[in-house]
Each structure stands twice: as C-alpha cells, then as structure tokens.
XYZ file of C-alpha atoms in Angstrom:
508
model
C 77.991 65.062 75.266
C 81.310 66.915 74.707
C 81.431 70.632 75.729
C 83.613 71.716 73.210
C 82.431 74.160 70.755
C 83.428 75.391 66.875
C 83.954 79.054 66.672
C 82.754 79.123 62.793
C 81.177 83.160 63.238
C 83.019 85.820 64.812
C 81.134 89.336 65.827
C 83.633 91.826 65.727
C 83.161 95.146 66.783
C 86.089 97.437 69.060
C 87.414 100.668 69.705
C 91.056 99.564 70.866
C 92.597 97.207 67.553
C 95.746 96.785 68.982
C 96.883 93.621 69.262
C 93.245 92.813 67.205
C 95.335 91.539 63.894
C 97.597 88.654 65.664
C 93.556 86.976 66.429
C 92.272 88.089 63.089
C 94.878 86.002 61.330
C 94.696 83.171 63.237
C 90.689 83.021 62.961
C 90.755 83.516 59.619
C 92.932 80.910 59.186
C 91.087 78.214 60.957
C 88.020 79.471 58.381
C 86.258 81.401 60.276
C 83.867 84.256 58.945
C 83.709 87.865 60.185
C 80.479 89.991 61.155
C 81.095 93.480 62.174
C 80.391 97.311 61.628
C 81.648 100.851 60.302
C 85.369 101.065 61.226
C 86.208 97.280 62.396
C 84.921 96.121 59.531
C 87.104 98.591 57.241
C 90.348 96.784 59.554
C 89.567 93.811 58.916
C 89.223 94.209 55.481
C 92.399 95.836 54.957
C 94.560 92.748 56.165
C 92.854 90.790 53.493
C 90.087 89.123 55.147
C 86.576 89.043 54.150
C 83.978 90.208 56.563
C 79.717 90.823 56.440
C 78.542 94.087 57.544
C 75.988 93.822 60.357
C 73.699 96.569 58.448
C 73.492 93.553 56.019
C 72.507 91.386 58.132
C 70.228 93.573 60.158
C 68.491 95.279 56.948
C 69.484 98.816 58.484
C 71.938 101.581 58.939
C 73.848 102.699 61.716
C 71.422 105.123 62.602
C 71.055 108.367 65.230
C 74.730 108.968 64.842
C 75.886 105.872 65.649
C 73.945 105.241 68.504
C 72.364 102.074 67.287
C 74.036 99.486 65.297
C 73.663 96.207 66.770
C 70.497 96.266 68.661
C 68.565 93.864 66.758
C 66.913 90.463 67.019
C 69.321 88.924 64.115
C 72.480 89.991 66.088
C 71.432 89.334 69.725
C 69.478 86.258 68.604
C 72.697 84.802 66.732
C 74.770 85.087 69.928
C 71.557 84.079 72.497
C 70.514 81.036 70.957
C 70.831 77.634 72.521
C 72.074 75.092 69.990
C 70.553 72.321 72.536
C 67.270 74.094 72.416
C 64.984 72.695 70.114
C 62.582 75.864 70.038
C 65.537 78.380 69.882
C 66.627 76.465 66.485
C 63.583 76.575 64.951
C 62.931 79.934 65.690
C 66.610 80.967 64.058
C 65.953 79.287 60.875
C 62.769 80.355 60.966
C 63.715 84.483 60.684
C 67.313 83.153 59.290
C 69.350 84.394 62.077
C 72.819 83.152 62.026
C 74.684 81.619 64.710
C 77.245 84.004 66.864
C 79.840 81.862 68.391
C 82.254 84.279 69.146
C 81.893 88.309 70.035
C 84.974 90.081 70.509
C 83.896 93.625 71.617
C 85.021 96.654 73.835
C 83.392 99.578 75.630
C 83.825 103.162 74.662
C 86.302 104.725 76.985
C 84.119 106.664 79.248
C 86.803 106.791 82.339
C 89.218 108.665 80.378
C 86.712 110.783 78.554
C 86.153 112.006 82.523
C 89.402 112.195 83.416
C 90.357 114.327 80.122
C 87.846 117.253 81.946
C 85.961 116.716 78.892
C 82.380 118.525 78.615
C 79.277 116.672 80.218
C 78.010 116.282 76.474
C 80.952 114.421 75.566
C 81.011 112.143 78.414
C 77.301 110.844 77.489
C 78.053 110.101 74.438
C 80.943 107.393 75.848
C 78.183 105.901 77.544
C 78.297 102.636 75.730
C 74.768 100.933 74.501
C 75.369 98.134 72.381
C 78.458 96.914 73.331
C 77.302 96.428 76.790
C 74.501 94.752 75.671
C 76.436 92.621 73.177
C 78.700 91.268 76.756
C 76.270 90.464 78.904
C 74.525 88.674 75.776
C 77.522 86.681 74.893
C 78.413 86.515 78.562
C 75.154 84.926 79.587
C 75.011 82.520 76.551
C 79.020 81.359 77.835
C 77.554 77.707 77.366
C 77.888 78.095 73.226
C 79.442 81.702 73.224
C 83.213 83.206 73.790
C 82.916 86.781 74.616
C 86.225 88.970 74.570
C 85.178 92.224 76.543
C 88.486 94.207 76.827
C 91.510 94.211 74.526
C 92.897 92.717 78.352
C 91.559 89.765 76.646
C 93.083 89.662 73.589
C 96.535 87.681 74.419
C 94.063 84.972 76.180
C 91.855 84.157 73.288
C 95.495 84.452 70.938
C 96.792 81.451 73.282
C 93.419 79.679 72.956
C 93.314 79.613 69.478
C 97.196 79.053 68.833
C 96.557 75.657 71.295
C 93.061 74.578 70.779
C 91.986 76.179 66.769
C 88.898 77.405 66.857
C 87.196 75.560 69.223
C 86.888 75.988 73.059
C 85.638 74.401 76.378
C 83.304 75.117 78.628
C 85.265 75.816 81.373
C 86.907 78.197 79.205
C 84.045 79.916 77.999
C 83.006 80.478 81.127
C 86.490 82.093 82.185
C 85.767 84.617 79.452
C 82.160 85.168 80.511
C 83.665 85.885 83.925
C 86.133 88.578 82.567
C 83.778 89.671 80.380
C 81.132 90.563 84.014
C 84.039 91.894 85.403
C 84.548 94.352 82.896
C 80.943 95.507 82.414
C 80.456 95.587 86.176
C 83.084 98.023 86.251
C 82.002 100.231 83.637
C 78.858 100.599 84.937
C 80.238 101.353 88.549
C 82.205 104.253 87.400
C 79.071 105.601 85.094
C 77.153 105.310 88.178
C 79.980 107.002 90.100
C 79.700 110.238 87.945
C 76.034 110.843 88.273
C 76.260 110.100 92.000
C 79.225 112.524 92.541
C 77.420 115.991 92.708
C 75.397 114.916 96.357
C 77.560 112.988 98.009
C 77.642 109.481 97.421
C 74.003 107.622 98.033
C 75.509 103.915 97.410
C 79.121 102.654 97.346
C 80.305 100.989 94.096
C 83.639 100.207 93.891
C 85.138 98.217 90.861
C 88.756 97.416 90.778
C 90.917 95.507 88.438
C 93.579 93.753 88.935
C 93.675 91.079 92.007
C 96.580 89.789 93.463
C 96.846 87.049 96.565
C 99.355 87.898 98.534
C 101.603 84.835 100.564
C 98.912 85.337 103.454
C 96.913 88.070 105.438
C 98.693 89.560 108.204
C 98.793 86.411 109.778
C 99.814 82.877 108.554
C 95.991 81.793 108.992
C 94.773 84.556 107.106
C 94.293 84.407 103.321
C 95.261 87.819 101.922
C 94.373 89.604 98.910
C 95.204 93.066 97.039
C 92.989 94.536 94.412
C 94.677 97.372 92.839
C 97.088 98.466 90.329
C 100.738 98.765 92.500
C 102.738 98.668 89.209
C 100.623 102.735 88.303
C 102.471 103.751 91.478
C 105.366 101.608 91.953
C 108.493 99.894 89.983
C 110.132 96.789 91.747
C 113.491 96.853 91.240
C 114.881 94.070 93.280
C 113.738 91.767 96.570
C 111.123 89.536 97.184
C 107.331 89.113 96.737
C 105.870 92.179 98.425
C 103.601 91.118 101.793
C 100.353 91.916 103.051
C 101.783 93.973 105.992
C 104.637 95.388 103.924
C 101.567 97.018 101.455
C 99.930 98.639 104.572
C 103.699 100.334 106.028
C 104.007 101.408 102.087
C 101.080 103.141 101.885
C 101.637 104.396 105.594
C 104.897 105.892 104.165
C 103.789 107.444 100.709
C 101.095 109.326 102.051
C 103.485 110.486 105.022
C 106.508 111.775 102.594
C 104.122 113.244 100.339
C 103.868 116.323 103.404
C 107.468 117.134 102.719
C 108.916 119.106 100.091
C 112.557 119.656 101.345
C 115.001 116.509 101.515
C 113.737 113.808 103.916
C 113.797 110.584 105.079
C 111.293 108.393 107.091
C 111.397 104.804 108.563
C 108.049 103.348 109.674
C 106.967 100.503 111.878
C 103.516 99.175 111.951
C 102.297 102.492 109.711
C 103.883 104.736 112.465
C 106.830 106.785 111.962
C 109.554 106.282 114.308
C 112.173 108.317 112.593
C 112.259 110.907 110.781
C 114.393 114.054 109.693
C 114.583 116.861 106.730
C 117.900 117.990 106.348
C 120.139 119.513 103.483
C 120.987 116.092 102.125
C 119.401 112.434 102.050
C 122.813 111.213 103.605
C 122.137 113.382 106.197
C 118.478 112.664 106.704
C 118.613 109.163 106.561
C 121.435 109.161 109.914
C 119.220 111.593 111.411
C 116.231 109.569 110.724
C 117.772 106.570 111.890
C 118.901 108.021 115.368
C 114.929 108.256 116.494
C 114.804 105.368 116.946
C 117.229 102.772 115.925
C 116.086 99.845 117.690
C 112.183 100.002 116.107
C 113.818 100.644 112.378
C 114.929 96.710 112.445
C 112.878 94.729 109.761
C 111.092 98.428 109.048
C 109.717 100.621 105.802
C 112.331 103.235 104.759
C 111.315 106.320 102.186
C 112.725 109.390 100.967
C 111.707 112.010 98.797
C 115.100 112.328 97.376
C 117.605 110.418 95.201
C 119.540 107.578 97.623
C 123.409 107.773 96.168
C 126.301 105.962 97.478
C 126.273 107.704 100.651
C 123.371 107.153 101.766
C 123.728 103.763 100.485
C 126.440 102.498 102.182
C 125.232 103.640 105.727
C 121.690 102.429 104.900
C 122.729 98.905 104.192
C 123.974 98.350 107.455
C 120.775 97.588 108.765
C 118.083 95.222 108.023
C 115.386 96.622 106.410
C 112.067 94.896 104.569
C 111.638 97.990 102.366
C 112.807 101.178 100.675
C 110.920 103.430 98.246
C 112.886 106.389 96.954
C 111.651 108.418 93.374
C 115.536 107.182 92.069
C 118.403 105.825 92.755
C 121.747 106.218 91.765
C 123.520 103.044 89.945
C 126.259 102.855 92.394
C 123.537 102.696 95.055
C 121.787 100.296 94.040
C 124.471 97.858 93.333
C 124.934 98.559 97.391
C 121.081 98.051 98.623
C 120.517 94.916 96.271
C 123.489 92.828 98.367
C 120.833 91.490 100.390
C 118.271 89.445 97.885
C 115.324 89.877 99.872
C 115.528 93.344 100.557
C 112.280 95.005 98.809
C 113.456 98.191 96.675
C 110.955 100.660 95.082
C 110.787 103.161 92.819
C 107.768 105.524 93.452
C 106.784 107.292 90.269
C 103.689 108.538 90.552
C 101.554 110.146 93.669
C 98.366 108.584 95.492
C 95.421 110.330 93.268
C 92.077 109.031 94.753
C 90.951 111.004 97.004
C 88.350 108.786 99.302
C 89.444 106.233 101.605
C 87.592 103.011 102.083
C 87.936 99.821 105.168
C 85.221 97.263 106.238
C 83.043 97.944 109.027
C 80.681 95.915 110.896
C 78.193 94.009 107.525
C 79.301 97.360 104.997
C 82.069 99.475 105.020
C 83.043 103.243 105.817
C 83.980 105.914 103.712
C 85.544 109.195 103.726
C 87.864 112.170 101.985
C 91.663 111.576 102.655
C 92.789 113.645 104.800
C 94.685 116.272 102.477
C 94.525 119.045 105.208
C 98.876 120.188 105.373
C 98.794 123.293 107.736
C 101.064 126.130 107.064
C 102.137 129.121 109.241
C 99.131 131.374 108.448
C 97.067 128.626 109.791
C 98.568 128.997 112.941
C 96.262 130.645 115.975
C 98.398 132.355 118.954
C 96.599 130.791 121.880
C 99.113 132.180 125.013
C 100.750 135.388 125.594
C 104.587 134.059 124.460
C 104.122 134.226 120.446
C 106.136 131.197 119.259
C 109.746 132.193 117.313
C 110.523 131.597 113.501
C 112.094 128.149 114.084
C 109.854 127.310 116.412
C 107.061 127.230 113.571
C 109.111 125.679 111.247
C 109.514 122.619 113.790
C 105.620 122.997 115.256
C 104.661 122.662 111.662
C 106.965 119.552 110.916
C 105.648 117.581 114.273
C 101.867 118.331 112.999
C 102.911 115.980 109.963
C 104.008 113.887 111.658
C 101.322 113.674 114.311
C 98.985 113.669 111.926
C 100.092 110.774 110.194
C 100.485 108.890 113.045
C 97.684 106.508 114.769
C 95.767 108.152 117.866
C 96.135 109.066 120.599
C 99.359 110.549 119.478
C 101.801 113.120 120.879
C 105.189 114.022 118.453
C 108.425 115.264 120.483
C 110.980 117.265 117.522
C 113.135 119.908 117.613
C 115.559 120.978 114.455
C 113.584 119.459 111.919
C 113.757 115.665 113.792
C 111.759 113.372 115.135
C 113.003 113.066 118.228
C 109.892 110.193 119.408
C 106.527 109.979 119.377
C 103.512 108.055 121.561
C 100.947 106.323 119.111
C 97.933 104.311 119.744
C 97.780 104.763 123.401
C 94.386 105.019 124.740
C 95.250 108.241 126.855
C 97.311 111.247 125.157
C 98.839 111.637 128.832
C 100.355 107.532 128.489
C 101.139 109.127 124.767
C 103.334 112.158 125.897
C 104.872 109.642 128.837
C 106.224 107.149 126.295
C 107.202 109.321 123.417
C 109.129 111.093 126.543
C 110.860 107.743 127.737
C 111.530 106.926 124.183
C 113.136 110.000 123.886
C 115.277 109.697 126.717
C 116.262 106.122 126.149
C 118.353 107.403 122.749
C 119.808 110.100 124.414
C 117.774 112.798 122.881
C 117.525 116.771 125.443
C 114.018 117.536 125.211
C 114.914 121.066 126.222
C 113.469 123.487 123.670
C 111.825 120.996 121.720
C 108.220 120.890 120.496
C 105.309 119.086 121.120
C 102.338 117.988 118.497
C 99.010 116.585 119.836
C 96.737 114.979 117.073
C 93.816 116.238 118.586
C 93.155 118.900 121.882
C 93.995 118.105 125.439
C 91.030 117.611 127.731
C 93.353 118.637 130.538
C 96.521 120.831 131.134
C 98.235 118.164 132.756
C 99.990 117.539 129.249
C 101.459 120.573 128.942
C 102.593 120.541 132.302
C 104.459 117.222 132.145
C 106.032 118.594 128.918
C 106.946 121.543 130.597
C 109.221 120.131 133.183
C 110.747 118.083 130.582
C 112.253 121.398 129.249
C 109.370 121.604 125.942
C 108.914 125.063 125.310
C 106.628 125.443 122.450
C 103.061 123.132 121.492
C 100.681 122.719 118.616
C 97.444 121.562 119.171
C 93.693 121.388 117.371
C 92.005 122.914 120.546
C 88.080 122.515 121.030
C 88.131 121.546 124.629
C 86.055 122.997 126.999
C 89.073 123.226 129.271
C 91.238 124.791 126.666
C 91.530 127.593 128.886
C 93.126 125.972 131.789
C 96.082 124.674 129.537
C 96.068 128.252 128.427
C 96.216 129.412 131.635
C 99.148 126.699 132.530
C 101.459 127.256 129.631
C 101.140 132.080 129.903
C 102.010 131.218 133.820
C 105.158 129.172 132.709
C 106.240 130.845 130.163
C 104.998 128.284 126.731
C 104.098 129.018 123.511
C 101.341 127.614 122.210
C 99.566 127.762 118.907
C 96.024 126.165 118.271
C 94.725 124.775 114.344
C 91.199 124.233 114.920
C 91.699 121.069 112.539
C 91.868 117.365 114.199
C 93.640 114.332 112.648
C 92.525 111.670 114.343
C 93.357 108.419 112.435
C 92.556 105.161 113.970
C-alpha cells in the first residue's frame, strides 16, 4: 500500500503570513480547499482564493475573546482520523466531519511578548490554546496529516509542493511532525520557564533551535554538535567551517573582552588568555598582547574590542592564527587578514545576553548565574598597612579580569595595563605563581613592581613571599582564609600592598 497522501483540505490558521501567499497559490492551484478563521481567512480571501470559515463548520463563534475557535470535535476529528480505520470513517461520516490533510498553523509569540517587559496580563494571553492543540493533533496523526508549526516551515512545504503537488510521503510527513514537536516542545519550555523563574528554578528545561554538527568533537572520535543561534552573535566574514574547539576559545574570548571598555586586545589558548594588553590604540594592543606570550598565540583565538585597520593588520597577519573576532574592520584590513583562506574572521555584533550557564554532570547537568561580578576600585578592601597607589589599582583591577576569566588555580602577573603571564589550571596556586613566574621570565618580562591576581585566597603566605622576592609589590586577592592573617602579616613586614574583594572566581 503506497504511503503517499492527497492534500485535498488545508486548515489554515497563523499569526506570521509572511511568506504564507507563495504556498497559498500553489495549493490553490493544485485544487485544494481552505478552512480557517477570523484574520487568515480575510488573507486568504483577498488573493482571490476561496476559503470555509471554521465557525461554519463548527456551528459556533469565536467565543471568550478569541480564546476558543478551533476546539471542537469537527476540527480535531478532521485532522485525527485514520483513513485506514474502519471505525474512525464511519464515525466521520456519521457527524459529517471532514477530512484535515494539511494544518498549517503557528503559536502566538509569547517569548517576545516577555522580552518586550510587557505586563503579566498580556503575557497570558500569548499563551497559545488551540494552536498547540491543533500541532500535536496534526503532529500525532503524521501518518495521513502534514502539519506546518512555524513560518520556519514555510519554504519546506513551498519545495514540497513545487516538486511533489499536493501530495506527500510518509517519511516526509513525519519530518514535519518532527519540526512541528520541536516547536511545541519549545514553547512550552519557555512558558514553563516564566512561571518557574520567581523561586529559583525547580526543573531544567532547556529548548534550543537551531542544531549544527560540527566536523567532530574535540577529538577525531568524537561526534560534535552545537545547538544555538551563532549567526544572533556573530557574522562570518571569511575562513573555514568553524570547529568544536574553536566555539569553546570564542566564547572563552567574548565573555573575557566584554570586561574591558578601553582599547584592547586578547589572544587565547585553550579558553585561557595568554596575552593581553589595553593601550591607546588596537595597533598598539595587539604588539603588546602578542609579546605575553608569543610562542602559545600560534594556531590561537585573537579579539579586540576595537576596529582592526591596516596597522594592526599587517603586523597581525604575520602569524598564524585560527581566529579573530573584532566589532569591525576596516576594508583595507581585511583585504590583509583574508590572504590566508582558512583563517576564521568574525564580526561580533551583539553581546552574550543569557545569563545562566549550563554543562553535563554525572546522569543531569549543573546550573548556575554567569559570573557578571567586574570589581571596581570602591570594591577594593585595604588589607596591609602600605595602601596601594593610583596605578597600582588601575593594574590590580585589570589582573582580577583576567584572573577571573582564567581556569583555576590561577595566579595573573601585569604591570602597565599587560599581561605579563599567568599560571592556569594547576592544582596548587603556589605551582600557579611558579609558572606564570617562569613564563614571565622566559619573554624577558622585569617582574619588579608588577602585580599579582589570585582567583581565589591563599591558604598560606608562602605566595606572597615568592612574589615578593621576584620584585611584585602590590596583590589582589578574594581573602576568606583562616590564615589570611599570616600573609597579612608577611606582606606589612616587607613592605606589600595588598587589597582583599571578598568575591571568588573560581572557574573550572
């Protein structure tokens, strides 16, 4: 028995019509006859096609302001029928219910009504009724029924019916069917998401368009996937596909630059930073940037806050990158960075918005608030007798950035606005502070009168000690520890400034 199925009734019924007049025409010109309500049906008949009202059909109004329309046996029955069923076609002749082949519906827009900061009122009232009801009807009836649940779905069903007329398969029908889930799944993750907001959440729901598999995981063996919309945050302007990895050392860089507000520039390995300066140009930030570490900036993520000209450019593309992101570019510029045809280049045009983070954990996941927390002077605590200087807050401040964006245990060296190296990851903040001070050394760097940034407080003083005969002056730490007083003790009898937060950043 073939699978293919005659679309001969269309139920049409949508807030978005866009695009909706390209599928009218070519239904109606395969013959096939429209069903639909109040302002649909007013569309359609203005382009010169016929079409039933569903209060016809149904033998009553739209009623309680138009919060029931289609909620009736002769609509859902026309669409949940089985035409193989030998009771379900008796029953429909019976009470003269008409078949439903095709429902093209969408959902009232509840997510923006939320994000417009409209009143609670208002947002109930884009809690959709019957056109959720008429998906997962048409959805669950995919054997004999097409269901169109977004106006996503539009250009689809147009290239179905320009190849196939009105007919389709099964395996088609159930494509649609699995859109169609897909979008009422979401919907009612986000409604769900409202109501839970006000308590903290009580169950994670978490519905995201727009999958992409990536070449592999982080590894060869490892099948890779991103679900999200990179195109809301991001324009591709040249290079290859974008990797697995490369998505985590973006995101890693975003939510680093976002901290700085004067002219910067940042190259990142494996999420870390391991360069990084604010100067008065981008030129001048990116050599800056570069001279942290020039050997770990091979094959790494570059970013700026600023526009990249010709300048910057030229001494940019004498290294091998993977990535840049930069808000824009100048022409001249870009003609320079695209001479390699792999080279990734990004334009970031809009911020990071959500503000929870999630990653897999043992058989759920874990979730929490980003960490938004950017400490500024008055945050500052004097914890030793030396008050730290002017300049010494303005690079205290800029190592705390850093540190905090960096993975734990980390310690952040700077002085004049640069990173001059930095221990991540280590599983002791003294191995930290020992190879951010090798690293340091190794590219020529004087760690006298430079700062030091610890990501969360020192158990010991033995830190602050082996900064101190390295010539570091001035430190910036959480504090907490029961032995805070013996570093405190340590840095008044050698003559350090230190400053305490009181907020950790761990981030492993």
């Amino acid at each position: 028995m073939s699978d293919i199925k005659k679309i001969k009734t269309a139920l049409v019924s949508v807030y978005h019509k866009d695009g909706l007049d390209e599928i009218l025409a070519l239904l109606n010109k395969e013959g096939v006859q429209f069903l639909s309500t109040g302002g649909t049906q007013s569309f359609i008949e203005s382009l010169g096609y016929p079409c039933a009202l569903v209060e016809d059909l149904t033998g009553y109004p739209s009623i309680l302001g138009g919060r029931v329309k289609t909620l009736h046996p002769k609509v859902f029955g026309g669409i949940l029928n089985r035409r193989d069923h030998e009771g379900d076609q008796s029953q429909i002749k019976q009470y003269e219910i008409p078949e439903i082949d095709l429902v093209i519906v969408d959902l009232y827009p509840f997510v923006d009504t939320v994000a417009s900061g409209a009143s609670h009122e208002d947002i109930i009232e884009k809690i959709d009724i019957g056109g959720i009801s008429l998906i997962r009807a048409a959805a669950k009836n995919y054997n004999d029924v097409i269901i169109v649940a977004s106006k996503d779905q539009y250009s689809p069903l147009a290239e179905l019916l320009r190849n196939n007329g009105a007919q389709s398969s099964l395996s088609e029908r159930r494509w649609f069917a699995k859109e169609a889930f897909a979008v009422s799944s979401g919907y009612d993750s986000s409604i769900f998401n409202y109501f839970d907001q006000e308590e903290g959440p009580s169950a994670l729901r978490v519905a995201i368009d727009g999958a992409k598999t990536m070449r592999y995981g982080e590894n060869p063996h490892q099948k890779g996937y991103f679900f999200g919309d990179f195109d809301k945050i991001f324009t591709q302007l040249h290079g290859k596909e974008i990797s697995y990895n490369n998505l985590l050392d973006i995101d890693a860089a975003v939510t680093l630059i976002s901290e700085f507000s004067d002219p910067t520039f940042a190259v990142l390995k494996h999420n870390n930073a391991c360069g990084l300066a604010t100067r008065p140009t981008i030129a001048e930030a990116w050599a800056d940037a570069l001279a942290g570490d020039p050997v770990s900036a091979f094959g790494g993520v570059l970013i700026t806050n600023g526009t990249v000209d010709a300048k910057a450019a030229e001494e940019i593309n004498k290294i091998f990158f993977e990535v840049i992101i930069a808000p824009a570019y100048d022409d001249d510029a870009l003609e320079i960075l695209k001479q390699k045809k792999n080279r990734i280049i990004l334009v970031q045009k809009a911020p990071i918005t959500e503000k929870m983070q999630f990653r897999s954990c043992l058989n759920g996941a874990l979730g929490q608030e980003r960490d938004l927390k950017i400490e500024v002077a008055d945050d500052l605590k004097q914890a030793t007798d030396l008050a730290v200087t002017p300049e010494q807050v303005k690079d205290l401040l800029f190592a705390n950035k850093i540190v905090k964006n960096s993975k734990s245990n980390a310690i952040v060296l700077a002085k004049g606005e640069q990173l001059y190296a930095s221990g991540v990851g280590q599983t002791s903040r003294v191995d930290a502070l020992k190879h951010a001070i090798e690293k340091a050394k190794s590219f020529g760097f004087d760690l006298n009168g430079a700062v030091m940034a610890s990501d969360a407080f020192f158990p010991f003083a033995d830190c602050v000690e082996i900064a101190h005969n390295e010539g570091i002056n001035a430190v910036i730490q959480p504090g907490g520890s029961i032995r805070d007083n013996e570093t405190v003790e340590y840095c008044n009898k050698n003559g350090i400034a230190m400053v305490m937060t009181g907020i950790r950043h761990f981030k492993h």
